[in-house]
CSV table of C-alpha atoms in Angstrom, one decimal:
chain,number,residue,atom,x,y,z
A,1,UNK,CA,98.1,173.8,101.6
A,2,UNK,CA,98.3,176.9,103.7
A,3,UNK,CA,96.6,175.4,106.3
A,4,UNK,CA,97.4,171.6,105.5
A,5,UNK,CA,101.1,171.7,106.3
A,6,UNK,CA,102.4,172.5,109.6
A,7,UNK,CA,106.7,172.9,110.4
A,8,UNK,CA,106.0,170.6,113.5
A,9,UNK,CA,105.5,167.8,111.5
A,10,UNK,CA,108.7,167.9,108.8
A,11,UNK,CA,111.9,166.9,110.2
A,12,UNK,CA,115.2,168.7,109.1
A,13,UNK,CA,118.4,167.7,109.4
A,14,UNK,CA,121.2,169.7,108.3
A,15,UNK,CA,125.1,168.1,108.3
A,16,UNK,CA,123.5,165.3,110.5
A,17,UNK,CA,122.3,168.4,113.1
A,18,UNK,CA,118.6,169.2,113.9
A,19,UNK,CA,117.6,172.1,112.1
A,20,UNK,CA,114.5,174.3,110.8
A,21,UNK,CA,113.6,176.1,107.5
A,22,UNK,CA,115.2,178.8,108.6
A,23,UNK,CA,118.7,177.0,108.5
A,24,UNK,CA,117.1,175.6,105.6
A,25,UNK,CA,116.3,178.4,103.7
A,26,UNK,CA,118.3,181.3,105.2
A,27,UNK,CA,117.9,185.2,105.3
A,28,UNK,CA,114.1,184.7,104.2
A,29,UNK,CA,112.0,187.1,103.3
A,30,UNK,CA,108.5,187.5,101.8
A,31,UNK,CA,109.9,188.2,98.2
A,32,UNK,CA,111.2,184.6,98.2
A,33,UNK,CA,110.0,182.3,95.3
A,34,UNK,CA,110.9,178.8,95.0
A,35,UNK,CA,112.2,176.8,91.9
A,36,UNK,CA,112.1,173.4,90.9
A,37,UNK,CA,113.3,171.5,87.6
A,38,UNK,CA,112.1,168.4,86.8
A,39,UNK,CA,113.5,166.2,84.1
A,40,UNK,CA,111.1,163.5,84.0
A,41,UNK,CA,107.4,161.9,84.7
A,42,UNK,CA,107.0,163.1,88.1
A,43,UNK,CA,110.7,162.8,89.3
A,44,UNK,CA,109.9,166.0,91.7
A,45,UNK,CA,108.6,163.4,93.6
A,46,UNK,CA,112.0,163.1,94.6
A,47,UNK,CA,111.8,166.5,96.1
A,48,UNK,CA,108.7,165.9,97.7
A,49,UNK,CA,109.3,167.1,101.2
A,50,UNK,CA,111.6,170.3,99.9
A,51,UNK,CA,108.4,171.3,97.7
A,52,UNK,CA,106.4,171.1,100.4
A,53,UNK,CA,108.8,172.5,103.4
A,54,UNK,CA,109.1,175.7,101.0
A,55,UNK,CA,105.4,176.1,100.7
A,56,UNK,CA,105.6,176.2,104.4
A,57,UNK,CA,108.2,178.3,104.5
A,58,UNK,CA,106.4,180.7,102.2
A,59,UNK,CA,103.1,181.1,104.5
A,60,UNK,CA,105.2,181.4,107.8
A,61,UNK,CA,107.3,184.2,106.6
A,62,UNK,CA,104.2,185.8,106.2
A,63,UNK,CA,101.2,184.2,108.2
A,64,UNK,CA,98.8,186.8,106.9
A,65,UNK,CA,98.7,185.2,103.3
A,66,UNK,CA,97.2,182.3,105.0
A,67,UNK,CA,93.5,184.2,105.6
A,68,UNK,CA,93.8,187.9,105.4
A,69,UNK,CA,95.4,188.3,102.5
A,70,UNK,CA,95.3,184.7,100.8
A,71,UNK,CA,98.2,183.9,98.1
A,72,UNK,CA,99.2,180.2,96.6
A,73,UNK,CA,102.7,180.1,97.1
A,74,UNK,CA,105.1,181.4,95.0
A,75,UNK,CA,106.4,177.8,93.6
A,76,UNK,CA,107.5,177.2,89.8
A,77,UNK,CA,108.3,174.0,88.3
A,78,UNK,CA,110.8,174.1,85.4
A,79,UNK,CA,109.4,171.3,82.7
A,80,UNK,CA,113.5,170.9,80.9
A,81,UNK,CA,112.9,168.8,78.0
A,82,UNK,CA,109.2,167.7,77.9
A,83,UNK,CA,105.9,167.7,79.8
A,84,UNK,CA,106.5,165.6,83.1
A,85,UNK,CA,102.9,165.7,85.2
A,86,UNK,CA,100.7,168.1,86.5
A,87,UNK,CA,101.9,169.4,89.6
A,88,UNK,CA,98.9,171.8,90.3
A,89,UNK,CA,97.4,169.2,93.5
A,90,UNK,CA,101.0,170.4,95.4
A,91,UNK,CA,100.1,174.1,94.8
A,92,UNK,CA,102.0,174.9,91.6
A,93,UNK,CA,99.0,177.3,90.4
A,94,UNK,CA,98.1,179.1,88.3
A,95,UNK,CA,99.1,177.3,85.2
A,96,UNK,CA,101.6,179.9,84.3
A,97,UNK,CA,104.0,178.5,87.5
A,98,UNK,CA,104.5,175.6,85.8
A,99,UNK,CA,107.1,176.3,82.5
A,100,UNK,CA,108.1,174.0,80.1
A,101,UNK,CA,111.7,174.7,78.7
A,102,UNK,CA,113.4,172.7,75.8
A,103,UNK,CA,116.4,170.2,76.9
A,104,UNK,CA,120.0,171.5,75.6
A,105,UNK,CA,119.2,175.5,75.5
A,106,UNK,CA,120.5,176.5,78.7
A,107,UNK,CA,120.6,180.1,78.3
A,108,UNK,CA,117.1,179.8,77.8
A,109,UNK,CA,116.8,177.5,81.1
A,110,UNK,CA,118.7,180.6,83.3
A,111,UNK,CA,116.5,182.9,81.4
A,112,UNK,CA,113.3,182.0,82.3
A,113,UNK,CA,114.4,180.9,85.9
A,114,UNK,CA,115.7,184.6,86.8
A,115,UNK,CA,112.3,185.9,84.5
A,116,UNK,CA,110.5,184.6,87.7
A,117,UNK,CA,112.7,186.1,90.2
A,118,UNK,CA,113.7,182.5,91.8
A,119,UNK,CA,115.5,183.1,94.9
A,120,UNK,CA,115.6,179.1,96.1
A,121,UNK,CA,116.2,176.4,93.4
A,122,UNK,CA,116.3,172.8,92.9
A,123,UNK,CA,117.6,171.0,90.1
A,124,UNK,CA,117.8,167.1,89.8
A,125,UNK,CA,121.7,166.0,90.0
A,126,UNK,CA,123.4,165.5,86.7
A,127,UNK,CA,127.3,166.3,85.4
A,128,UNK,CA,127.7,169.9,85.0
A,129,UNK,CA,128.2,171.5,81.8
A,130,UNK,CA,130.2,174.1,80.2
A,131,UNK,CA,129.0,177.5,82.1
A,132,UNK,CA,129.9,179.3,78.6
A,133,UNK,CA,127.2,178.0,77.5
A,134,UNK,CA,125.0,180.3,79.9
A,135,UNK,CA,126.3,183.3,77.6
A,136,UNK,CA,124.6,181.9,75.0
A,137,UNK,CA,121.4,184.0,75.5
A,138,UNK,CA,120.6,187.8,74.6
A,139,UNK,CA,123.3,189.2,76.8
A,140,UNK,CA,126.7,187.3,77.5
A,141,UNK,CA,126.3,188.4,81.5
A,142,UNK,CA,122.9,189.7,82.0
A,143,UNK,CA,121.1,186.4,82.7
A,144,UNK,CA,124.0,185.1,84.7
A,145,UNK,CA,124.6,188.6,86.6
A,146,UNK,CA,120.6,188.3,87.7
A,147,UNK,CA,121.0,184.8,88.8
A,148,UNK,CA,124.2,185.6,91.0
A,149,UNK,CA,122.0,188.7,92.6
A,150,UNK,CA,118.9,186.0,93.3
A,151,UNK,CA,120.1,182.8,94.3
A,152,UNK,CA,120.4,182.4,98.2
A,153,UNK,CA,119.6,178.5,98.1
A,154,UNK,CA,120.9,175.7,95.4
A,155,UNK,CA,120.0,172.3,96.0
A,156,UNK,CA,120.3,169.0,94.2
A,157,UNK,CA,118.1,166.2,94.3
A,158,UNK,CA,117.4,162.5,93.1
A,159,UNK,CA,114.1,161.5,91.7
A,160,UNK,CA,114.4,158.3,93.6
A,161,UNK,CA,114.8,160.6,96.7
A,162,UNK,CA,118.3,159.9,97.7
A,163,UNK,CA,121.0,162.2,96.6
A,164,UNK,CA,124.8,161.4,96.7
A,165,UNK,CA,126.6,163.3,99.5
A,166,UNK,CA,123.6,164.6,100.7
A,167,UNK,CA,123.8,167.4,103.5
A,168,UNK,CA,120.3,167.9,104.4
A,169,UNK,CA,117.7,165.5,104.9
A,170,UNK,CA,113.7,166.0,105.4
A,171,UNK,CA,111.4,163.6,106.7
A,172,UNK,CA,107.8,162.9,108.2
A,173,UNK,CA,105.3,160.4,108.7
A,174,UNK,CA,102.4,162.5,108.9
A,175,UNK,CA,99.4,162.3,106.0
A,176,UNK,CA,99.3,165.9,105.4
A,177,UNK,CA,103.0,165.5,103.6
A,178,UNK,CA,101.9,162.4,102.0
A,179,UNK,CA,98.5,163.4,100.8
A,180,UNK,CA,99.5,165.7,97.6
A,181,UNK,CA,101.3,162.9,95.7
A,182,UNK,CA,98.2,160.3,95.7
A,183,UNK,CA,96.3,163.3,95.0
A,184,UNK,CA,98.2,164.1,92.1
A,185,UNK,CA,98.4,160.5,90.8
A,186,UNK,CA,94.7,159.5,91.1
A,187,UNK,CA,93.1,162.4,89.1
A,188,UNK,CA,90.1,159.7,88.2
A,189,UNK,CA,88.0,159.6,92.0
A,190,UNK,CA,88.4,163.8,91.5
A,191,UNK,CA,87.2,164.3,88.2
A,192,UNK,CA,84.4,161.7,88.9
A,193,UNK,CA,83.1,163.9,91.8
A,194,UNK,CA,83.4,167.1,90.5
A,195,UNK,CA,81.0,165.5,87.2
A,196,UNK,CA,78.4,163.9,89.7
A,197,UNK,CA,78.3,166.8,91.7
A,198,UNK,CA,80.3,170.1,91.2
A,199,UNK,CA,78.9,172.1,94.1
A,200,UNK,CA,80.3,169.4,96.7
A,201,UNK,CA,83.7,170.1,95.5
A,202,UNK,CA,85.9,172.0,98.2
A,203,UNK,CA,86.9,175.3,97.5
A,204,UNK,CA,90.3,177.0,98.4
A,205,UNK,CA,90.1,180.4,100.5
A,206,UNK,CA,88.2,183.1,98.7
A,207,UNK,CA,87.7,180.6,95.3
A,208,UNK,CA,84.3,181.1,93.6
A,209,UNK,CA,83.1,178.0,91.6
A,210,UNK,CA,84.4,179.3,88.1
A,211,UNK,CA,87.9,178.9,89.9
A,212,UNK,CA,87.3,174.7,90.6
A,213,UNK,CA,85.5,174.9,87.4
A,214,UNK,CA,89.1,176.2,85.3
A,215,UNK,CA,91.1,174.0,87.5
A,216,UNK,CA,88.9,170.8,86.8
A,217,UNK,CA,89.7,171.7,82.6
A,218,UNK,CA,93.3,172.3,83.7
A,219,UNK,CA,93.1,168.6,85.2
A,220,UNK,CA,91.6,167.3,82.2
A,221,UNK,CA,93.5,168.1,79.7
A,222,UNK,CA,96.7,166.8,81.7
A,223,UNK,CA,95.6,163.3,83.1
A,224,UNK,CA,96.9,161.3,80.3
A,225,UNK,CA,100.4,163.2,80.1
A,226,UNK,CA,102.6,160.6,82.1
A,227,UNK,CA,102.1,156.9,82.5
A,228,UNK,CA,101.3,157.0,86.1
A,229,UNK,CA,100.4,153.6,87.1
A,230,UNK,CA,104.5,153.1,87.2
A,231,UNK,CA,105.0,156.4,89.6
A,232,UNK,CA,102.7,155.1,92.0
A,233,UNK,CA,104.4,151.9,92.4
A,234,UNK,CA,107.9,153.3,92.7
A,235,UNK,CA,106.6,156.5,95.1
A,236,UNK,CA,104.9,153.7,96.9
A,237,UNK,CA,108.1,152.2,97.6
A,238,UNK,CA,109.9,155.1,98.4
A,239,UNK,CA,108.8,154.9,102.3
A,240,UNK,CA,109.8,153.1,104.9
A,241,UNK,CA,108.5,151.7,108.1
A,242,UNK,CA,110.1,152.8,111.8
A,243,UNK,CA,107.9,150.6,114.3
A,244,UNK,CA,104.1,151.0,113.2
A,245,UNK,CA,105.2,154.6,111.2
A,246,UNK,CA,105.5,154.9,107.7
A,247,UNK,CA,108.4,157.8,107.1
A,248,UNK,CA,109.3,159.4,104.0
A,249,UNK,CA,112.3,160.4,104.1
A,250,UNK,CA,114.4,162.6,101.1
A,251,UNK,CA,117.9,163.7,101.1
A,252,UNK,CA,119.7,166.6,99.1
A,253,UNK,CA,122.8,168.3,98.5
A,254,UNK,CA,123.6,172.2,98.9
A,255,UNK,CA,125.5,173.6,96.4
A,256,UNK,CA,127.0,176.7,96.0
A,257,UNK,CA,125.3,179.3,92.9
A,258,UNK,CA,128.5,179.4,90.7
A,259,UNK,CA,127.9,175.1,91.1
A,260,UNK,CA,124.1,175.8,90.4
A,261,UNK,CA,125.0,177.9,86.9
A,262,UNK,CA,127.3,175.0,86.2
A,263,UNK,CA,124.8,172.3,86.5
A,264,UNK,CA,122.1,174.4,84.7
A,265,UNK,CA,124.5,174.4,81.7
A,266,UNK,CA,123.9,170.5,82.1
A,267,UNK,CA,120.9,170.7,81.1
C-alpha cells in the first residue's frame, strides 16, 4: 500500500469544493492514527476510499516510512458487536489493529479507541445515544477527557457507501483503489499459491518469509468468518460507469467530537 496508492488518483470533494487530504484531514501530523468501526460483514467497505485516502495520508506526512524507514500505517478497525472480516489485505496489520469490542458497552468502545491514541475516526451512522453512558467506564471523565484531547476528524459513513447529508465525497476509477476489496474477498486463488509455491509469494518492504508465512495462518483461520459470496455482489454493485470508467464513489458526513462521543454511546 505504500507505494500502491497515489493522492493523484482519489478525488475529494468537500461541501461540493475540490479539495485534498489535507482539507480532509487537517492539522496533520506524523502521530496521526486512523480509526474505523465497523458494525457488520464487511460494511467498511462503505468507507472504502476514506481507509484508503488515510493510508495515503499516513505515508505522505511522512514519505520516509515508505523505504527508509518502512511502517504499515497506523489504521485500527473497531469489530463493535462481532467478528465482521479480515481487513489485513487493506493494511490493517498486525493483527493487534484490528479490535473486537462487545455491542452495548460503550465505555468500553471509547476506552479502547483513546487506548490507541486515534486522532481520525469513522463510525458507521446510527441514532446517538445517551453520552452518560460514556461515564460508565473506570473514570466518569478520563476516557471522555482523552477523546476530546485526540479527536481532530469525526466522520460518519454508510456501509452501502452513501451517507445522509454527506459533506465530503471521495472517488476514483483507478485499480489500485479497487484492488484491496477483491483481494480481501477472494482469499481462495491466495491461499492456493502460497501452498503450491510459498517462495513466489511477494513480499512487503523489509518482510522475511516467516512474515508471509504468519500472515498466510492469520488468513486461514479468518476466511470462513463472513459469508462473502453476498459482499461481493453488493460491493460489485456499488460502482458506477461515467463513459468507458468504472468510478467508485463514497460519501460521508463530518461531525463534530462532542457528536462523535454521542454516537459512540449508540453503540
Amino acid at each position: 500500500m505504500a507505494h500502491q496508492l497515489k493522492q493523484e488518483n482519489l478525488q475529494v470533494t468537500i461541501d461540493q469544493q475540490d479539495a485534498d487530504l489535507n482539507m480532509l484531514f487537517p492539522n496533520g501530523h506524523k502521530f496521526d492514527r486512523y480509526g474505523f468501526l465497523i458494525t457488520e460483514p464487511y460494511g467498511s467497505f462503505g468507507a472504502s476510499l476514506l481507509i484508503q485516502a488515510a493510508i495515503v495520508h499516513f505515508y505522505d506526512i511522512d514519505p520516509a516510512r515508505r523505504d527508509t524507514e518502512p511502517m504499515y500505517p497506523e489504521i485500527y478497525m473497531f469489530h463493535v458487536g462481532g467478528a465482521f472480516g479480515d481487513h489485513s489485505s487493506f493494511d490493517f496489520w498486525p493483527a493487534r489493529k484490528e479490535i473486537f469490542v462487545q455491542a452495548h458497552q460503550p465505555a468500553d468502545l471509547l476506552a479502547a479507541i483513546v487506548d490507541r491514541g486515534i486522532t481520525r475516526l469513522a463510525v458507521p451512522d446510527i441514532t446517538p445515544g445517551n453520552p452518560e453512558l460514556l461515564k460508565d467506564g473506570a473514570n466518569t471523565f478520563a476516557d471522555i477527557g482523552s477523546a476530546r484531547n485526540l479527536l481532530a476528524s469525526c466522520f460518519v459513513y454508510n456501509a452501502s457507501g452513501r451517507t445522509d447529508d454527506a459533506d465530503v465525497v471521495l472517488s476514483s476509477d483507478h485499480a489500485s483503489f479497487e484492488s484491496n476489496i477483491p483481494r480481501t474477498l477472494d482469499r481462495e486463488p491466495i491461499l492456493e499459491k502460497y501452498y503450491a509455491a510459498p517462495e513466489s509469494m511477494s513480499l512487503a518492504g523489509p518482510s522475511v518469509p516467516t512474515d508471509t508465512d504468519r500472515w498466510v495462518d492469520h488468513v486461514q483461520s479468518r476466511k470462513d468468518e463472513v459469508d462473502r459470496d453476498a459482499i461481493r455482489l453488493s460491493t460489485a454493485q456499488r460502482r458506477h460507469r461515467v463513459g468507458d470508467r468504472l468510478v467508485r464513489t463514497e460519501s460521508f458526513r463530518k461531525v463534530s467530537v462532542e457528536d462523535m462521543l454521542s454516537l459512540l454511546a449508540g453503540f
